[in-house]
mmCIF file of C-alpha atoms in Angstrom:
data_model
loop_
_atom_site.group_PDB
_atom_site.id
_atom_site.type_symbol
_atom_site.label_atom_id
_atom_site.label_comp_id
_atom_site.label_asym_id
_atom_site.label_seq_id
_atom_site.Cartn_x
_atom_site.Cartn_y
_atom_site.Cartn_z
ATOM 1 C CA UNK A 1 141.016 -24.874 18.766
ATOM 2 C CA UNK A 2 141.855 -21.568 20.450
ATOM 3 C CA UNK A 3 143.711 -21.481 23.747
ATOM 4 C CA UNK A 4 146.243 -19.563 25.789
ATOM 5 C CA UNK A 5 149.355 -20.679 27.609
ATOM 6 C CA UNK A 6 150.653 -18.943 30.727
ATOM 7 C CA UNK A 7 154.319 -19.357 31.544
ATOM 8 C CA UNK A 8 156.962 -17.762 33.713
ATOM 9 C CA UNK A 9 159.357 -16.183 31.260
ATOM 10 C CA UNK A 10 162.486 -17.175 33.152
ATOM 11 C CA UNK A 11 163.055 -20.556 31.510
ATOM 12 C CA UNK A 12 163.292 -19.098 28.055
ATOM 13 C CA UNK A 13 165.305 -16.057 29.109
ATOM 14 C CA UNK A 14 167.526 -17.772 31.687
ATOM 15 C CA UNK A 15 166.620 -15.339 34.446
ATOM 16 C CA UNK A 16 167.787 -16.725 37.783
ATOM 17 C CA UNK A 17 167.699 -15.321 41.343
ATOM 18 C CA UNK A 18 170.216 -12.526 41.806
ATOM 19 C CA UNK A 19 171.812 -14.103 44.888
ATOM 20 C CA UNK A 20 171.784 -17.436 46.795
ATOM 21 C CA UNK A 21 169.689 -15.955 49.629
ATOM 22 C CA UNK A 22 167.120 -14.434 47.262
ATOM 23 C CA UNK A 23 164.207 -16.269 45.664
ATOM 24 C CA UNK A 24 161.852 -15.179 42.897
ATOM 25 C CA UNK A 25 158.033 -15.244 43.128
ATOM 26 C CA UNK A 26 156.418 -18.546 42.143
ATOM 27 C CA UNK A 27 152.986 -18.677 40.563
ATOM 28 C CA UNK A 28 150.381 -20.647 42.521
ATOM 29 C CA UNK A 29 148.935 -23.072 40.008
ATOM 30 C CA UNK A 30 145.362 -22.420 38.906
ATOM 31 C CA UNK A 31 145.090 -19.207 40.950
ATOM 32 C CA UNK A 32 144.572 -17.010 37.879
ATOM 33 C CA UNK A 33 141.366 -16.153 36.130
ATOM 34 C CA UNK A 34 141.873 -17.341 32.562
ATOM 35 C CA UNK A 35 142.111 -14.326 30.228
ATOM 36 C CA UNK A 36 139.062 -14.041 28.001
ATOM 37 C CA UNK A 37 139.735 -14.032 24.281
ATOM 38 C CA UNK A 38 138.364 -10.764 22.814
ATOM 39 C CA UNK A 39 135.651 -11.589 20.290
ATOM 40 C CA UNK A 40 137.135 -9.333 17.631
ATOM 41 C CA UNK A 41 140.587 -10.917 18.048
ATOM 42 C CA UNK A 42 139.163 -14.417 17.853
ATOM 43 C CA UNK A 43 137.115 -13.539 14.783
ATOM 44 C CA UNK A 44 140.261 -12.183 13.100
ATOM 45 C CA UNK A 45 142.338 -15.156 14.357
ATOM 46 C CA UNK A 46 144.827 -12.828 16.034
ATOM 47 C CA UNK A 47 147.609 -14.616 17.921
ATOM 48 C CA UNK A 48 150.821 -13.665 19.664
ATOM 49 C CA UNK A 49 152.822 -13.634 22.881
ATOM 50 C CA UNK A 50 152.318 -10.957 25.538
ATOM 51 C CA UNK A 51 155.304 -10.368 27.844
ATOM 52 C CA UNK A 52 154.594 -8.687 31.163
ATOM 53 C CA UNK A 53 156.502 -7.689 34.257
ATOM 54 C CA UNK A 54 154.446 -8.025 37.432
ATOM 55 C CA UNK A 55 155.156 -6.541 40.855
ATOM 56 C CA UNK A 56 154.340 -9.174 43.462
ATOM 57 C CA UNK A 57 153.634 -7.936 46.982
ATOM 58 C CA UNK A 58 154.618 -9.654 50.218
ATOM 59 C CA UNK A 59 151.110 -11.140 50.364
ATOM 60 C CA UNK A 60 151.550 -12.783 46.965
ATOM 61 C CA UNK A 61 149.098 -10.502 45.183
ATOM 62 C CA UNK A 62 149.869 -8.526 42.017
ATOM 63 C CA UNK A 63 150.392 -4.868 42.950
ATOM 64 C CA UNK A 64 151.357 -3.560 39.529
ATOM 65 C CA UNK A 65 151.977 -4.789 35.996
ATOM 66 C CA UNK A 66 153.576 -3.335 32.901
ATOM 67 C CA UNK A 67 153.773 -4.458 29.307
ATOM 68 C CA UNK A 68 157.257 -5.479 28.160
ATOM 69 C CA UNK A 69 156.469 -6.775 24.691
ATOM 70 C CA UNK A 70 153.217 -6.629 22.779
ATOM 71 C CA UNK A 71 151.523 -9.542 21.048
ATOM 72 C CA UNK A 72 150.906 -7.181 18.151
ATOM 73 C CA UNK A 73 147.289 -6.713 19.212
ATOM 74 C CA UNK A 74 146.295 -4.170 21.839
ATOM 75 C CA UNK A 75 143.124 -6.171 22.528
ATOM 76 C CA UNK A 76 145.094 -9.330 23.337
ATOM 77 C CA UNK A 77 147.577 -7.323 25.422
ATOM 78 C CA UNK A 78 144.802 -5.767 27.524
ATOM 79 C CA UNK A 79 142.984 -9.087 27.966
ATOM 80 C CA UNK A 80 146.159 -10.844 29.115
ATOM 81 C CA UNK A 81 146.974 -8.015 31.516
ATOM 82 C CA UNK A 82 143.487 -8.121 33.043
ATOM 83 C CA UNK A 83 143.543 -11.879 33.521
ATOM 84 C CA UNK A 84 147.057 -12.137 34.943
ATOM 85 C CA UNK A 85 146.457 -9.369 37.473
ATOM 86 C CA UNK A 86 144.201 -11.904 39.260
ATOM 87 C CA UNK A 87 147.066 -14.370 39.824
ATOM 88 C CA UNK A 88 148.420 -15.237 43.258
ATOM 89 C CA UNK A 89 152.080 -16.060 43.893
ATOM 90 C CA UNK A 90 154.284 -17.402 46.598
ATOM 91 C CA UNK A 91 156.187 -14.138 47.172
ATOM 92 C CA UNK A 92 159.872 -13.736 46.563
ATOM 93 C CA UNK A 93 162.144 -13.716 49.581
ATOM 94 C CA UNK A 94 165.453 -12.292 50.693
ATOM 95 C CA UNK A 95 167.158 -13.722 53.741
ATOM 96 C CA UNK A 96 164.041 -15.780 54.432
ATOM 97 C CA UNK A 97 161.764 -12.736 54.538
ATOM 98 C CA UNK A 98 159.013 -12.019 51.995
ATOM 99 C CA UNK A 99 159.785 -9.026 49.776
ATOM 100 C CA UNK A 100 158.141 -7.130 46.945
ATOM 101 C CA UNK A 101 159.723 -8.134 43.650
ATOM 102 C CA UNK A 102 159.083 -8.143 39.931
ATOM 103 C CA UNK A 103 158.464 -11.344 37.974
ATOM 104 C CA UNK A 104 158.282 -11.683 34.211
ATOM 105 C CA UNK A 105 155.404 -13.658 32.734
ATOM 106 C CA UNK A 106 154.272 -14.516 29.230
ATOM 107 C CA UNK A 107 150.825 -15.317 27.915
ATOM 108 C CA UNK A 108 150.682 -17.048 24.560
ATOM 109 C CA UNK A 109 147.504 -16.593 22.530
ATOM 110 C CA UNK A 110 147.495 -19.401 20.012
ATOM 111 C CA UNK A 111 145.158 -21.155 17.603
ATOM 112 C CA UNK A 112 146.713 -24.492 16.834
ATOM 113 C CA UNK A 113 144.771 -27.679 16.299
ATOM 114 C CA UNK A 114 147.856 -29.891 16.231
ATOM 115 C CA UNK A 115 149.576 -28.756 19.447
ATOM 116 C CA UNK A 116 150.549 -31.910 21.398
ATOM 117 C CA UNK A 117 148.999 -32.157 24.878
ATOM 118 C CA UNK A 118 152.514 -32.532 26.312
ATOM 119 C CA UNK A 119 153.281 -28.947 25.287
ATOM 120 C CA UNK A 120 150.417 -27.569 27.357
ATOM 121 C CA UNK A 121 151.438 -29.815 30.287
ATOM 122 C CA UNK A 122 155.030 -28.611 29.987
ATOM 123 C CA UNK A 123 153.913 -24.984 30.202
ATOM 124 C CA UNK A 124 152.065 -25.803 33.414
ATOM 125 C CA UNK A 125 155.251 -27.367 34.822
ATOM 126 C CA UNK A 126 157.130 -24.168 34.017
ATOM 127 C CA UNK A 127 154.527 -22.212 35.966
ATOM 128 C CA UNK A 128 155.569 -24.281 38.976
ATOM 129 C CA UNK A 129 159.315 -23.897 38.228
ATOM 130 C CA UNK A 130 159.498 -27.675 37.658
ATOM 131 C CA UNK A 131 162.220 -27.500 35.015
ATOM 132 C CA UNK A 132 162.976 -31.242 35.012
ATOM 133 C CA UNK A 133 159.362 -32.169 34.339
ATOM 134 C CA UNK A 134 158.928 -29.393 31.790
ATOM 135 C CA UNK A 135 162.023 -30.424 29.832
ATOM 136 C CA UNK A 136 160.862 -34.036 29.564
ATOM 137 C CA UNK A 137 157.416 -32.998 28.323
ATOM 138 C CA UNK A 138 158.829 -30.440 25.903
ATOM 139 C CA UNK A 139 161.053 -33.159 24.434
ATOM 140 C CA UNK A 140 158.038 -35.376 23.764
ATOM 141 C CA UNK A 141 156.143 -32.500 22.138
ATOM 142 C CA UNK A 142 159.233 -31.432 20.174
ATOM 143 C CA UNK A 143 159.626 -34.913 18.703
ATOM 144 C CA UNK A 144 155.979 -34.684 17.622
ATOM 145 C CA UNK A 145 156.851 -31.550 15.665
ATOM 146 C CA UNK A 146 155.733 -28.649 17.857
ATOM 147 C CA UNK A 147 157.857 -25.609 16.960
ATOM 148 C CA UNK A 148 157.094 -23.965 20.303
ATOM 149 C CA UNK A 149 158.236 -27.059 22.200
ATOM 150 C CA UNK A 150 161.359 -27.267 20.045
ATOM 151 C CA UNK A 151 162.186 -23.678 20.968
ATOM 152 C CA UNK A 152 161.689 -24.172 24.694
ATOM 153 C CA UNK A 153 163.616 -27.453 24.722
ATOM 154 C CA UNK A 154 166.442 -25.786 22.810
ATOM 155 C CA UNK A 155 166.542 -22.931 25.324
ATOM 156 C CA UNK A 156 166.589 -25.312 28.269
ATOM 157 C CA UNK A 157 169.379 -27.382 26.719
ATOM 158 C CA UNK A 158 171.399 -24.252 25.971
ATOM 159 C CA UNK A 159 171.247 -23.005 29.565
ATOM 160 C CA UNK A 160 171.093 -26.386 31.313
ATOM 161 C CA UNK A 161 167.662 -25.760 32.859
ATOM 162 C CA UNK A 162 166.102 -29.115 33.779
ATOM 163 C CA UNK A 163 168.518 -31.014 31.531
ATOM 164 C CA UNK A 164 172.271 -31.453 31.138
ATOM 165 C CA UNK A 165 173.630 -28.494 29.206
ATOM 166 C CA UNK A 166 174.202 -29.391 25.559
ATOM 167 C CA UNK A 167 174.597 -26.426 23.213
ATOM 168 C CA UNK A 168 175.013 -28.630 20.144
ATOM 169 C CA UNK A 169 171.681 -30.376 20.685
ATOM 170 C CA UNK A 170 170.130 -27.022 21.597
ATOM 171 C CA UNK A 171 171.098 -25.634 18.195
ATOM 172 C CA UNK A 172 169.592 -28.663 16.430
ATOM 173 C CA UNK A 173 166.204 -28.124 18.078
ATOM 174 C CA UNK A 174 166.350 -24.397 17.370
ATOM 175 C CA UNK A 175 167.056 -25.175 13.703
ATOM 176 C CA UNK A 176 163.902 -27.294 13.560
ATOM 177 C CA UNK A 177 161.829 -24.534 15.153
ATOM 178 C CA UNK A 178 163.319 -21.941 12.787
ATOM 179 C CA UNK A 179 162.390 -24.131 9.806
ATOM 180 C CA UNK A 180 158.772 -23.776 10.980
ATOM 181 C CA UNK A 181 159.041 -19.994 11.241
ATOM 182 C CA UNK A 182 159.214 -19.670 15.039
ATOM 183 C CA UNK A 183 160.200 -16.044 15.714
ATOM 184 C CA UNK A 184 161.886 -16.458 19.103
ATOM 185 C CA UNK A 185 163.807 -19.484 17.818
ATOM 186 C CA UNK A 186 165.246 -17.332 15.034
ATOM 187 C CA UNK A 187 166.529 -14.885 17.612
ATOM 188 C CA UNK A 188 167.860 -17.594 19.905
ATOM 189 C CA UNK A 189 169.689 -19.369 17.089
ATOM 190 C CA UNK A 190 171.108 -16.062 15.913
ATOM 191 C CA UNK A 191 172.479 -15.378 19.397
ATOM 192 C CA UNK A 192 173.954 -18.886 19.511
ATOM 193 C CA UNK A 193 175.737 -18.338 16.205
ATOM 194 C CA UNK A 194 177.125 -15.047 17.474
ATOM 195 C CA UNK A 195 178.489 -16.778 20.555
ATOM 196 C CA UNK A 196 180.151 -19.435 18.394
ATOM 197 C CA UNK A 197 181.443 -16.871 15.897
ATOM 198 C CA UNK A 198 180.773 -19.436 13.193
ATOM 199 C CA UNK A 199 178.400 -17.567 10.865
ATOM 200 C CA UNK A 200 177.893 -13.890 11.675
ATOM 201 C CA UNK A 201 176.032 -13.175 8.434
ATOM 202 C CA UNK A 202 173.382 -15.769 9.144
ATOM 203 C CA UNK A 203 173.243 -14.694 12.787
ATOM 204 C CA UNK A 204 172.517 -11.125 11.700
ATOM 205 C CA UNK A 205 169.816 -12.242 9.241
ATOM 206 C CA UNK A 206 168.093 -14.379 11.891
ATOM 207 C CA UNK A 207 168.247 -11.642 14.507
ATOM 208 C CA UNK A 208 166.906 -9.094 12.022
ATOM 209 C CA UNK A 209 163.934 -11.336 11.233
ATOM 210 C CA UNK A 210 163.200 -11.940 14.926
ATOM 211 C CA UNK A 211 163.607 -8.272 15.838
ATOM 212 C CA UNK A 212 161.166 -7.291 13.099
ATOM 213 C CA UNK A 213 158.877 -9.915 14.611
ATOM 214 C CA UNK A 214 158.911 -7.848 17.855
ATOM 215 C CA UNK A 215 161.187 -10.120 19.894
ATOM 216 C CA UNK A 216 162.829 -7.751 22.399
ATOM 217 C CA UNK A 217 165.897 -9.895 23.139
ATOM 218 C CA UNK A 218 166.629 -10.135 19.417
ATOM 219 C CA UNK A 219 166.421 -6.352 19.148
ATOM 220 C CA UNK A 220 169.251 -6.112 21.667
ATOM 221 C CA UNK A 221 171.478 -8.641 19.885
ATOM 222 C CA UNK A 222 170.732 -7.060 16.521
ATOM 223 C CA UNK A 223 171.887 -3.736 17.931
ATOM 224 C CA UNK A 224 175.151 -5.315 19.112
ATOM 225 C CA UNK A 225 175.749 -6.599 15.572
ATOM 226 C CA UNK A 226 175.199 -3.130 14.163
ATOM 227 C CA UNK A 227 177.425 -1.541 16.791
ATOM 228 C CA UNK A 228 180.298 -3.984 16.286
ATOM 229 C CA UNK A 229 179.903 -4.689 12.585
ATOM 230 C CA UNK A 230 179.215 -8.389 12.978
ATOM 231 C CA UNK A 231 177.477 -9.899 9.965
ATOM 232 C CA UNK A 232 176.844 -6.431 8.554
ATOM 233 C CA UNK A 233 178.487 -3.022 8.268
ATOM 234 C CA UNK A 234 178.791 -1.121 11.541
ATOM 235 C CA UNK A 235 176.114 1.558 11.890
ATOM 236 C CA UNK A 236 175.940 3.324 15.239
ATOM 237 C CA UNK A 237 172.783 5.201 14.252
ATOM 238 C CA UNK A 238 170.864 1.997 13.591
ATOM 239 C CA UNK A 239 172.459 0.384 16.644
ATOM 240 C CA UNK A 240 171.131 3.175 18.853
ATOM 241 C CA UNK A 241 167.676 2.852 17.279
ATOM 242 C CA UNK A 242 167.480 -0.866 18.013
ATOM 243 C CA UNK A 243 168.947 -0.472 21.511
ATOM 244 C CA UNK A 244 166.223 2.110 22.138
ATOM 245 C CA UNK A 245 163.458 -0.230 20.955
ATOM 246 C CA UNK A 246 164.864 -3.029 23.115
ATOM 247 C CA UNK A 247 165.127 -0.690 26.095
ATOM 248 C CA UNK A 248 161.527 0.423 25.620
ATOM 249 C CA UNK A 249 160.612 -3.264 25.650
ATOM 250 C CA UNK A 250 162.246 -3.653 29.065
ATOM 251 C CA UNK A 251 165.627 -5.161 28.156
ATOM 252 C CA UNK A 252 168.028 -4.054 30.951
ATOM 253 C CA UNK A 253 171.275 -4.470 29.002
ATOM 254 C CA UNK A 254 169.833 -2.439 26.136
ATOM 255 C CA UNK A 255 169.268 0.496 28.475
ATOM 256 C CA UNK A 256 172.896 0.316 29.591
ATOM 257 C CA UNK A 257 174.201 0.041 26.021
ATOM 258 C CA UNK A 258 172.085 2.962 24.860
ATOM 259 C CA UNK A 259 173.350 5.113 27.726
ATOM 260 C CA UNK A 260 176.913 4.141 26.854
ATOM 261 C CA UNK A 261 176.552 5.062 23.176
ATOM 262 C CA UNK A 262 174.714 8.288 23.878
ATOM 263 C CA UNK A 263 177.415 9.146 26.382
ATOM 264 C CA UNK A 264 180.035 8.783 23.646
ATOM 265 C CA UNK A 265 181.763 5.808 25.247
ATOM 266 C CA UNK A 266 183.134 3.051 23.026
#
């Protein structure tokens, strides 16, 4: 079974409104034309996650879109971009007035016969910013063994989105997803270990694996390890290289770190 999952990227990346009087755009459910799977990609069983940043106008229509992280297939990237440009949103606001603003979205191209139906339903809840409902459905799918659901549940537990914050339980679900080879879970668990300071060597190894798997956030954290010598020997040259890759992928903190290093600041 081949299918795609559309989800606002905020839940996994903990991106919240910048201020109490500012709201982010919200996708209007079922407003998008479903991206068409390129025949060549389907024949080759290509899969992956496309991360996009979309400029939403005051009328809720997509005015512009840019690729943040590739799925690894240019055909899948282009197909996702074309489909998601048709989406309609409730526009973001500031002080009660509609404004143009950027919103991050992800489209997951996957071929998985065993994906629990709760996982697909949870992704739909995330589209509607229903974090409580999404967390409950992800938990059901995670118990059934879905690595993707385990990752999302772990992320929501870590940040307290839709559930009571519990970093210990978050790490347990991430461990299960990592055991199944989930790339983003490797990066997330690596970042958790860095925060705890409990196992920098393993954190570095996990982040390295996720960064090589094209996870932009992991590229940033890997660069911090290389800059500070956590879990590996300090190497400012490699740190700059990974900060640059993360910056090119749209990571805002990576751009700042790269500017700092290139400016000779410690």
